[in-house]
mmCIF file of C-alpha atoms and ligand atoms in Angstrom:
data_model
loop_
_atom_site.group_PDB
_atom_site.id
_atom_site.type_symbol
_atom_site.label_atom_id
_atom_site.label_comp_id
_atom_site.label_asym_id
_atom_site.label_seq_id
_atom_site.Cartn_x
_atom_site.Cartn_y
_atom_site.Cartn_z
ATOM 1 C CA MET A 9 10.955 14.229 -1.186
ATOM 2 C CA ALA A 10 8.615 17.195 -0.773
ATOM 3 C CA MET A 11 7.107 19.163 -3.373
ATOM 4 C CA VAL A 12 7.643 22.647 -4.471
ATOM 5 C CA ASN A 13 4.864 24.569 -4.767
ATOM 6 C CA SER A 14 4.780 27.899 -7.196
ATOM 7 C CA GLN A 15 6.210 30.188 -5.014
ATOM 8 C CA VAL A 16 8.917 27.658 -4.475
ATOM 9 C CA GLN A 17 7.748 26.661 -1.016
ATOM 10 C CA VAL A 18 9.074 23.222 0.180
ATOM 11 C CA ILE A 19 5.595 21.052 1.102
ATOM 12 C CA HIS A 20 5.643 18.484 3.306
ATOM 13 C CA ASN A 21 3.225 16.137 2.172
ATOM 14 C CA PHE A 22 1.773 13.106 4.930
ATOM 15 C CA GLY A 23 -1.230 12.711 3.064
ATOM 16 C CA ALA A 24 -2.548 8.595 2.964
ATOM 17 C CA GLY A 25 -2.906 8.158 -0.755
ATOM 18 C CA PRO A 26 -2.700 8.801 -3.205
ATOM 19 C CA SER A 27 0.592 10.346 -1.641
ATOM 20 C CA VAL A 28 4.166 11.629 -2.357
ATOM 21 C CA LEU A 29 6.320 9.980 -4.943
ATOM 22 C CA PRO A 30 10.284 10.522 -5.887
ATOM 23 C CA LYS A 31 10.836 13.804 -7.230
ATOM 24 C CA GLU A 32 12.154 12.494 -10.299
ATOM 25 C CA VAL A 33 9.534 9.959 -11.078
ATOM 26 C CA PHE A 34 7.483 13.475 -11.047
ATOM 27 C CA GLU A 35 9.703 14.994 -13.720
ATOM 28 C CA GLU A 36 10.270 11.495 -15.730
ATOM 29 C CA ALA A 37 6.414 11.228 -15.826
ATOM 30 C CA SER A 38 5.707 14.862 -16.999
ATOM 31 C CA GLN A 39 8.661 14.509 -19.645
ATOM 32 C CA ALA A 40 6.706 11.472 -21.116
ATOM 33 C CA ILE A 41 3.287 13.132 -21.463
ATOM 34 C CA LEU A 42 5.128 15.671 -23.803
ATOM 35 C CA ASN A 43 7.676 13.706 -25.627
ATOM 36 C CA PHE A 44 7.944 10.150 -24.588
ATOM 37 C CA ASN A 45 11.517 8.518 -24.621
ATOM 38 C CA ASN A 46 12.318 11.337 -27.697
ATOM 39 C CA THR A 47 9.772 9.799 -30.127
ATOM 40 C CA GLY A 48 7.688 13.039 -30.433
ATOM 41 C CA LEU A 49 4.553 11.204 -29.123
ATOM 42 C CA SER A 50 3.055 11.133 -25.885
ATOM 43 C CA ILE A 51 3.087 8.377 -23.582
ATOM 44 C CA LEU A 52 -0.926 8.999 -23.487
ATOM 45 C CA GLU A 53 -1.005 8.689 -27.221
ATOM 46 C CA ILE A 54 0.400 5.483 -27.994
ATOM 47 C CA GLY A 55 -1.375 2.327 -28.757
ATOM 48 C CA HIS A 56 -0.327 -0.202 -25.769
ATOM 49 C CA ARG A 57 0.456 -3.279 -28.053
ATOM 50 C CA THR A 58 2.773 -1.373 -30.312
ATOM 51 C CA PRO A 59 7.092 -1.738 -29.456
ATOM 52 C CA LEU A 60 6.584 1.640 -28.045
ATOM 53 C CA PHE A 61 4.634 0.709 -24.871
ATOM 54 C CA GLN A 62 5.495 -3.008 -24.844
ATOM 55 C CA PRO A 63 8.714 -2.674 -23.059
ATOM 56 C CA VAL A 64 7.150 -0.409 -20.208
ATOM 57 C CA MET A 65 4.544 -3.199 -19.335
ATOM 58 C CA ASP A 66 7.412 -5.814 -19.818
ATOM 59 C CA GLU A 67 9.759 -3.854 -17.264
ATOM 60 C CA ALA A 68 7.600 -2.994 -14.759
ATOM 61 C CA ARG A 69 6.577 -6.870 -14.481
ATOM 62 C CA ALA A 70 10.106 -7.684 -14.521
ATOM 63 C CA LEU A 71 11.271 -5.126 -11.894
ATOM 64 C CA VAL A 72 8.734 -6.482 -9.438
ATOM 65 C CA LYS A 73 9.127 -9.894 -9.636
ATOM 66 C CA GLU A 74 13.291 -9.092 -9.096
ATOM 67 C CA LEU A 75 12.758 -6.508 -6.022
ATOM 68 C CA MET A 76 10.361 -9.169 -4.624
ATOM 69 C CA ASN A 77 13.024 -11.800 -5.317
ATOM 70 C CA LEU A 78 9.877 -14.420 -7.189
ATOM 71 C CA ASP A 79 9.886 -17.669 -7.806
ATOM 72 C CA ASN A 80 8.707 -18.819 -11.192
ATOM 73 C CA ASP A 81 5.466 -19.899 -9.916
ATOM 74 C CA HIS A 82 4.183 -16.356 -9.067
ATOM 75 C CA GLU A 83 3.012 -14.325 -11.838
ATOM 76 C CA VAL A 84 2.907 -10.149 -11.906
ATOM 77 C CA LEU A 85 -0.280 -8.403 -13.353
ATOM 78 C CA PHE A 86 -1.104 -4.635 -13.609
ATOM 79 C CA LEU A 87 -4.416 -4.393 -13.471
ATOM 80 C CA HIS A 88 -7.138 -2.029 -13.390
ATOM 81 C CA GLY A 89 -9.699 -1.152 -10.276
ATOM 82 C CA GLY A 90 -7.879 -0.060 -7.062
ATOM 83 C CA ALA A 91 -7.299 -2.674 -4.724
ATOM 84 C CA THR A 92 -11.337 -2.701 -4.125
ATOM 85 C CA THR A 93 -11.943 -4.517 -6.763
ATOM 86 C CA GLN A 94 -9.480 -7.430 -5.192
ATOM 87 C CA PHE A 95 -11.687 -7.434 -2.410
ATOM 88 C CA MET A 96 -14.520 -9.265 -4.891
ATOM 89 C CA GLN A 97 -12.072 -10.451 -7.507
ATOM 90 C CA VAL A 98 -9.721 -12.683 -4.939
ATOM 91 C CA PRO A 99 -12.879 -14.535 -3.541
ATOM 92 C CA MET A 100 -14.473 -14.934 -7.065
ATOM 93 C CA ASN A 101 -11.277 -16.817 -8.455
ATOM 94 C CA LEU A 102 -10.218 -18.956 -5.172
ATOM 95 C CA LEU A 103 -13.779 -20.077 -3.063
ATOM 96 C CA ASN A 104 -16.067 -21.505 -3.631
ATOM 97 C CA GLU A 105 -19.813 -21.216 -2.684
ATOM 98 C CA ASN A 106 -19.653 -23.832 -0.324
ATOM 99 C CA GLU A 107 -16.170 -23.407 1.068
ATOM 100 C CA LEU A 108 -15.142 -21.281 3.888
ATOM 101 C CA ALA A 109 -12.175 -18.571 3.921
ATOM 102 C CA SER A 110 -10.390 -17.447 7.151
ATOM 103 C CA TYR A 111 -10.000 -13.923 7.138
ATOM 104 C CA THR A 112 -8.249 -11.338 10.123
ATOM 105 C CA ASP A 113 -10.647 -8.488 11.165
ATOM 106 C CA THR A 114 -7.854 -5.835 12.006
ATOM 107 C CA GLY A 115 -9.863 -2.698 10.229
ATOM 108 C CA THR A 116 -11.894 -0.657 8.011
ATOM 109 C CA TRP A 117 -10.280 -2.330 4.707
ATOM 110 C CA ALA A 118 -10.132 -5.868 6.606
ATOM 111 C CA ALA A 119 -14.036 -5.477 7.470
ATOM 112 C CA LYS A 120 -14.702 -4.083 3.642
ATOM 113 C CA ALA A 121 -12.776 -7.014 2.140
ATOM 114 C CA ILE A 122 -14.423 -9.971 4.551
ATOM 115 C CA LYS A 123 -18.507 -8.224 3.517
ATOM 116 C CA GLU A 124 -17.049 -9.064 -0.254
ATOM 117 C CA ALA A 125 -15.618 -12.351 0.413
ATOM 118 C CA GLY A 126 -19.128 -13.005 2.338
ATOM 119 C CA LEU A 127 -20.979 -13.015 -1.436
ATOM 120 C CA PHE A 128 -18.837 -16.300 -2.173
ATOM 121 C CA GLY A 129 -18.940 -18.521 -0.093
ATOM 122 C CA HIS A 130 -18.484 -18.484 3.967
ATOM 123 C CA VAL A 131 -16.202 -16.809 5.587
ATOM 124 C CA GLU A 132 -14.494 -17.129 9.212
ATOM 125 C CA ILE A 133 -12.693 -14.485 11.167
ATOM 126 C CA ALA A 134 -9.359 -15.914 12.265
ATOM 127 C CA GLY A 135 -8.137 -12.817 14.679
ATOM 128 C CA SER A 136 -10.084 -9.754 15.212
ATOM 129 C CA THR A 137 -9.049 -6.878 17.068
ATOM 130 C CA LYS A 138 -12.152 -4.649 16.216
ATOM 131 C CA GLU A 139 -13.225 -4.803 20.032
ATOM 132 C CA ALA A 140 -10.598 -3.142 20.408
ATOM 133 C CA LYS A 141 -11.174 -0.627 17.823
ATOM 134 C CA TYR A 142 -8.037 -2.066 15.770
ATOM 135 C CA THR A 143 -5.805 -0.604 18.141
ATOM 136 C CA SER A 144 -3.193 -3.825 17.653
ATOM 137 C CA ILE A 145 -3.132 -7.160 15.426
ATOM 138 C CA PRO A 146 -4.366 -10.203 16.443
ATOM 139 C CA LYS A 147 -1.859 -12.823 17.791
ATOM 140 C CA ASP A 148 -3.634 -16.160 18.283
ATOM 141 C CA LEU A 149 -4.960 -16.999 15.104
ATOM 142 C CA VAL A 150 -7.363 -19.726 14.505
ATOM 143 C CA VAL A 151 -7.404 -21.119 11.079
ATOM 144 C CA SER A 152 -9.761 -23.850 10.243
ATOM 145 C CA PRO A 153 -7.099 -26.274 7.512
ATOM 146 C CA THR A 154 -10.071 -26.534 5.062
ATOM 147 C CA ALA A 155 -9.931 -23.160 4.780
ATOM 148 C CA ALA A 156 -9.669 -22.064 1.027
ATOM 149 C CA TYR A 157 -7.102 -19.410 2.231
ATOM 150 C CA LEU A 158 -6.226 -17.029 5.124
ATOM 151 C CA HIS A 159 -6.531 -13.127 4.276
ATOM 152 C CA ILE A 160 -4.415 -10.706 6.057
ATOM 153 C CA THR A 161 -4.020 -6.591 5.297
ATOM 154 C CA THR A 162 -0.398 -6.125 6.108
ATOM 155 C CA ASN A 163 -1.009 -2.361 6.907
ATOM 156 C CA GLU A 164 -3.722 -0.548 7.919
ATOM 157 C CA THR A 165 -3.637 2.715 6.879
ATOM 158 C CA ILE A 166 -6.698 3.782 8.798
ATOM 159 C CA ALA A 167 -6.006 2.488 12.131
ATOM 160 C CA GLY A 168 -2.082 2.932 11.691
ATOM 161 C CA THR A 169 -1.206 -0.602 12.799
ATOM 162 C CA GLN A 170 1.248 -3.387 10.481
ATOM 163 C CA TRP A 171 1.578 -7.176 10.757
ATOM 164 C CA LYS A 172 5.365 -8.031 12.192
ATOM 165 C CA ASN A 173 4.759 -11.318 12.531
ATOM 166 C CA ILE A 174 3.228 -12.641 9.196
ATOM 167 C CA PRO A 175 1.310 -16.217 9.572
ATOM 168 C CA TYR A 176 3.430 -17.652 6.640
ATOM 169 C CA ASP A 177 2.658 -21.087 8.556
ATOM 170 C CA CYS A 178 -0.676 -20.675 8.839
ATOM 171 C CA GLY A 179 -1.150 -24.171 6.893
ATOM 172 C CA VAL A 180 -3.622 -22.809 4.213
ATOM 173 C CA PRO A 181 -2.938 -20.611 1.091
ATOM 174 C CA LEU A 182 -1.882 -16.791 2.477
ATOM 175 C CA VAL A 183 -3.353 -14.251 0.503
ATOM 176 C CA ALA A 184 -2.575 -11.153 1.580
ATOM 177 C CA ASP A 185 -3.949 -7.045 0.761
ATOM 178 C CA MET A 186 -0.680 -5.305 0.858
ATOM 179 C CA SER A 187 -1.877 -1.815 -0.164
ATOM 180 C CA SER A 188 -0.103 0.142 2.185
ATOM 181 C CA ASP A 189 3.429 -1.424 2.701
ATOM 182 C CA ILE A 190 4.068 -3.210 -0.826
ATOM 183 C CA LEU A 191 7.282 -3.050 -0.992
ATOM 184 C CA SER A 192 8.913 -1.224 2.406
ATOM 185 C CA ARG A 193 10.084 -4.198 4.106
ATOM 186 C CA GLN A 194 11.200 -6.930 2.975
ATOM 187 C CA LEU A 195 8.884 -10.350 3.365
ATOM 188 C CA ASP A 196 9.345 -13.867 2.160
ATOM 189 C CA PHE A 197 7.175 -12.581 -0.631
ATOM 190 C CA ASN A 198 7.416 -16.725 -2.224
ATOM 191 C CA LYS A 199 5.095 -17.443 0.682
ATOM 192 C CA PHE A 200 2.210 -15.342 0.127
ATOM 193 C CA ASP A 201 0.037 -17.506 -2.795
ATOM 194 C CA LEU A 202 -1.867 -13.729 -3.899
ATOM 195 C CA ILE A 203 -0.711 -10.510 -2.828
ATOM 196 C CA TYR A 204 -2.748 -7.435 -4.213
ATOM 197 C CA ALA A 205 -2.012 -3.829 -3.724
ATOM 198 C CA GLY A 206 -3.463 -0.681 -5.194
ATOM 199 C CA ALA A 207 -0.119 1.206 -6.672
ATOM 200 C CA GLN A 208 -0.784 4.919 -5.269
ATOM 201 C CA LYS A 209 1.209 4.337 -1.770
ATOM 202 C CA ASN A 210 4.068 2.923 -2.691
ATOM 203 C CA MET A 211 4.647 2.282 -5.788
ATOM 204 C CA GLY A 212 3.322 4.924 -8.204
ATOM 205 C CA ALA A 213 0.074 6.436 -9.218
ATOM 206 C CA ALA A 214 -3.489 5.856 -8.627
ATOM 207 C CA GLY A 215 -5.211 3.679 -11.869
ATOM 208 C CA VAL A 216 -3.627 0.483 -11.122
ATOM 209 C CA ASN A 217 -3.311 -2.523 -9.018
ATOM 210 C CA ILE A 218 -0.424 -4.977 -8.741
ATOM 211 C CA ILE A 219 -1.166 -8.631 -8.017
ATOM 212 C CA VAL A 220 1.718 -11.230 -7.513
ATOM 213 C CA VAL A 221 -0.024 -14.523 -7.398
ATOM 214 C CA ASN A 222 0.820 -18.244 -7.765
ATOM 215 C CA LYS A 223 -0.705 -19.935 -10.298
ATOM 216 C CA ASN A 224 -1.018 -23.110 -8.674
ATOM 217 C CA ILE A 225 -3.711 -21.980 -6.740
ATOM 218 C CA LEU A 226 -6.258 -21.153 -10.100
ATOM 219 C CA GLY A 227 -8.257 -22.984 -11.569
ATOM 220 C CA LYS A 228 -9.936 -24.728 -8.586
ATOM 221 C CA VAL A 229 -13.236 -23.023 -8.373
ATOM 222 C CA ASP A 230 -16.468 -24.384 -9.936
ATOM 223 C CA ARG A 231 -17.962 -20.829 -10.807
ATOM 224 C CA LYS A 232 -17.857 -19.591 -13.846
ATOM 225 C CA ILE A 233 -15.598 -16.273 -13.711
ATOM 226 C CA PRO A 234 -16.426 -12.843 -16.418
ATOM 227 C CA THR A 235 -13.180 -13.143 -18.610
ATOM 228 C CA ILE A 236 -12.184 -9.961 -17.197
ATOM 229 C CA LEU A 237 -12.051 -11.126 -13.760
ATOM 230 C CA ASP A 238 -10.398 -14.529 -14.220
ATOM 231 C CA TYR A 239 -6.651 -13.913 -13.277
ATOM 232 C CA ARG A 240 -5.701 -17.008 -15.856
ATOM 233 C CA ASN A 241 -6.805 -14.986 -18.902
ATOM 234 C CA HIS A 242 -4.112 -12.502 -17.555
ATOM 235 C CA ILE A 243 -2.026 -14.310 -16.784
ATOM 236 C CA LYS A 244 -2.155 -15.606 -20.172
ATOM 237 C CA GLU A 245 -2.029 -12.440 -21.918
ATOM 238 C CA ALA A 246 1.115 -10.812 -20.148
ATOM 239 C CA SER A 247 -1.279 -8.355 -18.386
ATOM 240 C CA MET A 248 -2.718 -7.235 -21.609
ATOM 241 C CA LEU A 249 -5.985 -8.849 -21.799
ATOM 242 C CA ASN A 250 -7.328 -5.281 -22.739
ATOM 243 C CA THR A 251 -5.824 -1.959 -22.633
ATOM 244 C CA PRO A 252 -4.197 -1.339 -19.586
ATOM 245 C CA PRO A 253 -3.575 1.906 -17.386
ATOM 246 C CA VAL A 254 -0.671 2.809 -19.647
ATOM 247 C CA PHE A 255 0.320 5.874 -17.768
ATOM 248 C CA ALA A 256 -0.552 4.308 -14.231
ATOM 249 C CA VAL A 257 2.008 1.388 -16.201
ATOM 250 C CA TYR A 258 4.746 3.921 -16.616
ATOM 251 C CA VAL A 259 4.617 5.764 -13.755
ATOM 252 C CA ALA A 260 4.809 2.308 -11.437
ATOM 253 C CA MET A 261 7.643 1.489 -13.805
ATOM 254 C CA LEU A 262 9.361 4.639 -13.001
ATOM 255 C CA THR A 263 8.793 4.183 -9.552
ATOM 256 C CA LEU A 264 10.351 0.318 -9.126
ATOM 257 C CA ARG A 265 13.077 1.716 -11.304
ATOM 258 C CA TRP A 266 13.794 4.530 -8.351
ATOM 259 C CA ILE A 267 13.402 1.502 -5.800
ATOM 260 C CA LYS A 268 15.389 -0.248 -7.991
ATOM 261 C CA LYS A 269 18.274 2.207 -7.973
ATOM 262 C CA GLN A 270 18.240 3.097 -4.117
ATOM 263 C CA GLY A 271 19.403 -0.560 -3.654
ATOM 264 C CA GLY A 272 16.036 -2.737 -3.469
ATOM 265 C CA VAL A 273 13.719 -3.521 -1.025
ATOM 266 C CA THR A 274 16.075 -4.316 1.844
ATOM 267 C CA VAL A 275 17.600 -0.269 1.567
ATOM 268 C CA MET A 276 13.610 1.161 1.352
ATOM 269 C CA GLU A 277 13.221 -0.839 5.310
ATOM 270 C CA LYS A 278 16.327 0.774 6.635
ATOM 271 C CA LEU A 279 14.859 4.599 5.222
ATOM 272 C CA ASN A 280 11.355 3.626 6.865
ATOM 273 C CA ALA A 281 12.890 2.299 9.980
ATOM 274 C CA ALA A 282 14.817 4.965 11.067
ATOM 275 C CA LYS A 283 12.196 7.752 9.613
ATOM 276 C CA ALA A 284 9.392 5.443 11.942
ATOM 277 C CA ASP A 285 12.184 5.865 14.796
ATOM 278 C CA LEU A 286 12.406 9.261 14.430
ATOM 279 C CA PHE A 287 8.783 9.969 14.148
ATOM 280 C CA TYR A 288 7.943 7.489 17.300
ATOM 281 C CA SER A 289 10.305 8.315 19.193
ATOM 282 C CA THR A 290 9.797 11.801 19.404
ATOM 283 C CA LEU A 291 5.889 11.267 20.172
ATOM 284 C CA ASP A 292 6.838 9.075 23.068
ATOM 285 C CA SER A 293 9.231 11.520 24.530
ATOM 286 C CA LEU A 294 6.016 14.460 24.637
ATOM 287 C CA PRO A 295 3.292 13.568 26.951
ATOM 288 C CA ILE A 296 0.942 16.199 25.053
ATOM 289 C CA PHE A 297 0.234 13.717 22.193
ATOM 290 C CA LYS A 298 -0.190 10.384 22.845
ATOM 291 C CA GLY A 299 0.053 7.128 20.385
ATOM 292 C CA VAL A 300 -3.521 5.317 19.770
ATOM 293 C CA VAL A 301 -1.558 1.653 18.697
ATOM 294 C CA ALA A 302 -0.265 -1.070 20.955
ATOM 295 C CA LYS A 303 3.733 0.197 19.858
ATOM 296 C CA GLU A 304 4.668 -3.290 18.960
ATOM 297 C CA ASP A 305 2.088 -3.309 16.146
ATOM 298 C CA ARG A 306 2.550 0.208 15.105
ATOM 299 C CA SER A 307 2.736 0.760 11.389
ATOM 300 C CA MET A 308 5.947 2.025 10.046
ATOM 301 C CA MET A 309 3.852 3.875 6.848
ATOM 302 C CA ASN A 310 1.258 5.185 8.926
ATOM 303 C CA ALA A 311 1.245 7.177 12.288
ATOM 304 C CA VAL A 312 -2.170 6.914 13.852
ATOM 305 C CA PHE A 313 -1.848 9.776 16.937
ATOM 306 C CA ILE A 314 -3.804 12.058 19.675
ATOM 307 C CA ILE A 315 -3.198 14.971 21.349
ATOM 308 C CA GLU A 316 -4.687 15.142 25.167
ATOM 309 C CA ASN A 317 -6.123 18.245 24.817
ATOM 310 C CA PRO A 318 -8.517 17.799 22.284
ATOM 311 C CA GLU A 319 -9.026 21.939 22.276
ATOM 312 C CA LEU A 320 -5.965 22.121 20.455
ATOM 313 C CA GLU A 321 -6.118 19.511 18.145
ATOM 314 C CA LYS A 322 -7.465 22.439 15.674
ATOM 315 C CA GLU A 323 -4.574 24.635 16.670
ATOM 316 C CA PHE A 324 -1.885 21.980 15.708
ATOM 317 C CA LEU A 325 -3.345 20.563 12.380
ATOM 318 C CA ASP A 326 -3.325 25.118 11.818
ATOM 319 C CA ARG A 327 0.295 25.146 12.599
ATOM 320 C CA CYS A 328 1.372 22.089 10.059
ATOM 321 C CA LYS A 329 -0.859 23.431 7.244
ATOM 322 C CA LYS A 330 1.047 27.050 8.255
ATOM 323 C CA GLU A 331 4.265 25.394 8.042
ATOM 324 C CA ASN A 332 3.441 23.491 4.417
ATOM 325 C CA MET A 333 2.811 20.175 6.031
ATOM 326 C CA ILE A 334 -0.459 18.747 4.311
ATOM 327 C CA GLY A 335 -2.077 15.483 5.155
ATOM 328 C CA VAL A 336 -1.809 14.926 8.484
ATOM 329 C CA LYS A 337 -5.671 15.467 9.832
ATOM 330 C CA GLY A 338 -6.670 12.210 10.935
ATOM 331 C CA HIS A 339 -8.817 10.183 9.075
ATOM 332 C CA ARG A 340 -12.914 10.802 9.747
ATOM 333 C CA SER A 341 -13.624 7.393 11.074
ATOM 334 C CA VAL A 342 -10.859 7.823 13.799
ATOM 335 C CA GLY A 343 -10.009 11.600 14.638
ATOM 336 C CA GLY A 344 -6.764 13.223 15.733
ATOM 337 C CA PHE A 345 -3.679 12.604 13.703
ATOM 338 C CA ARG A 346 -2.309 10.802 10.899
ATOM 339 C CA VAL A 347 1.860 10.702 9.649
ATOM 340 C CA SER A 348 2.488 8.609 6.439
ATOM 341 C CA MET A 349 5.875 7.941 6.086
ATOM 342 C CA TYR A 350 6.013 6.110 2.618
ATOM 343 C CA ASN A 351 8.715 5.036 0.825
ATOM 344 C CA ALA A 352 8.879 8.242 -0.953
ATOM 345 C CA LEU A 353 8.904 10.682 1.818
ATOM 346 C CA THR A 354 11.982 11.775 2.874
ATOM 347 C CA ILE A 355 13.671 12.171 6.567
ATOM 348 C CA GLU A 356 13.805 15.437 6.218
ATOM 349 C CA SER A 357 9.990 15.638 6.000
ATOM 350 C CA VAL A 358 9.828 13.786 9.239
ATOM 351 C CA LYS A 359 12.518 15.798 10.946
ATOM 352 C CA ALA A 360 10.550 18.546 10.100
ATOM 353 C CA ILE A 361 6.663 17.109 11.813
ATOM 354 C CA THR A 362 9.101 16.359 14.864
ATOM 355 C CA ASP A 363 10.420 19.383 15.267
ATOM 356 C CA LEU A 364 7.033 21.121 14.882
ATOM 357 C CA MET A 365 5.746 18.830 17.118
ATOM 358 C CA LYS A 366 8.424 19.591 19.872
ATOM 359 C CA GLU A 367 8.165 22.861 19.278
ATOM 360 C CA PHE A 368 4.257 23.270 19.703
ATOM 361 C CA ALA A 369 4.550 20.696 23.233
ATOM 362 C CA LYS A 370 7.234 23.478 24.360
ATOM 363 C CA THR A 371 4.594 26.539 23.887
ATOM 364 C CA LYS A 372 1.594 24.557 25.114
ATOM 365 C CA GLY A 373 2.297 21.404 27.248
HETATM 366 C C1 PLP B 406 -4.793 -1.326 3.088
HETATM 367 C C2 PLP B 406 -5.883 -0.680 1.936
HETATM 368 N N1 PLP B 406 -6.722 -1.656 1.288
HETATM 369 C C3 PLP B 406 -7.630 -1.597 0.396
HETATM 370 C C4 PLP B 406 -7.839 0.127 0.038
HETATM 371 C C5 PLP B 406 -8.551 0.928 -1.572
HETATM 372 O O1 PLP B 406 -8.042 1.262 -2.300
HETATM 373 P P1 PLP B 406 -8.372 1.034 -3.577
HETATM 374 O O2 PLP B 406 -9.198 2.791 -3.108
HETATM 375 O O3 PLP B 406 -7.377 1.307 -4.539
HETATM 376 O O4 PLP B 406 -9.749 0.737 -4.048
HETATM 377 C C6 PLP B 406 -7.180 1.271 0.978
HETATM 378 C C7 PLP B 406 -7.029 2.345 0.013
HETATM 379 O O5 PLP B 406 -6.346 3.513 0.878
HETATM 380 C C8 PLP B 406 -5.905 1.023 1.495
HETATM 381 O O6 PLP B 406 -5.493 1.651 2.395
#
């Protein structure tokens, strides 16, 4: 839903993250800061181990299990640190120093994950589209059967690409950074051995990571793992090893409830596909604009595009700003434009920007 500012103007937020959340989540979260569940206390002042907060953590974890249809081998954790911490925590828990991990290189985020993995063991690149400036997803992967795991970034937020065919049958444990498309489409979540995501796009506020881990892949490395970084300790303590980011967990729980109320992940996928279809069909019908990503690999979450005449770039951004459309400027490393269409962005917002693009093309094309 678009936000409404103090002058009661509708603001369409296409930001890549932190990003728009459902309006009812904003309302309930604000209320909980003032008076949580009619207790007279703020959610910000209650102890995390009290009977007031414990149900929040329990419900958040249970909702992830339910929405992803997870089996009993898969544990759900809410941890601090952002997805960037997982770039390091994953190899620390899964990769021995003398072993090999297989990574796909599909963009800025994948490259950061690869760099961190190299600190813990050997890394092979199973597939890369770096040469093509990350405008597509690699199709033929070469994964060593001895690799400790294969890592993919299911959606590259900056490049605007998304894996449509998940390499479930890669022959080794599958690890995924789902920061920018978690719970936005139906996947066979049980076929992943580890999923991590920062919550701040599809699932809530910044400050918490969601981790889904198959407990059977843990405990196989020789190194000593610091207590707070060992997934097994968090599983043992039901994600309460230390003070969790309580407010971020609460916002995630509200967002998960909202996803469930909409009909779950399948409904999210249908809505997201409708938004992406509207956006990309408009883009392809206007020769003034150009998508930069191979069509079959286009992300449903982040549409990256340019304008043929670069002199019009600023003018288009100014028009967006004037029409209360924010977050359209492309990432600094890519340029052009990026329209992010996460779960909570309404089709009305997509209609607003596609109408603006059509009108702009008519006057400038
Ligand atoms: C795909 C992906 N991975 C990792 C990150 C890093 O997340 P964080 O800033 O939460 O560490 C981002 C941030 O946008 C992302 O889009």
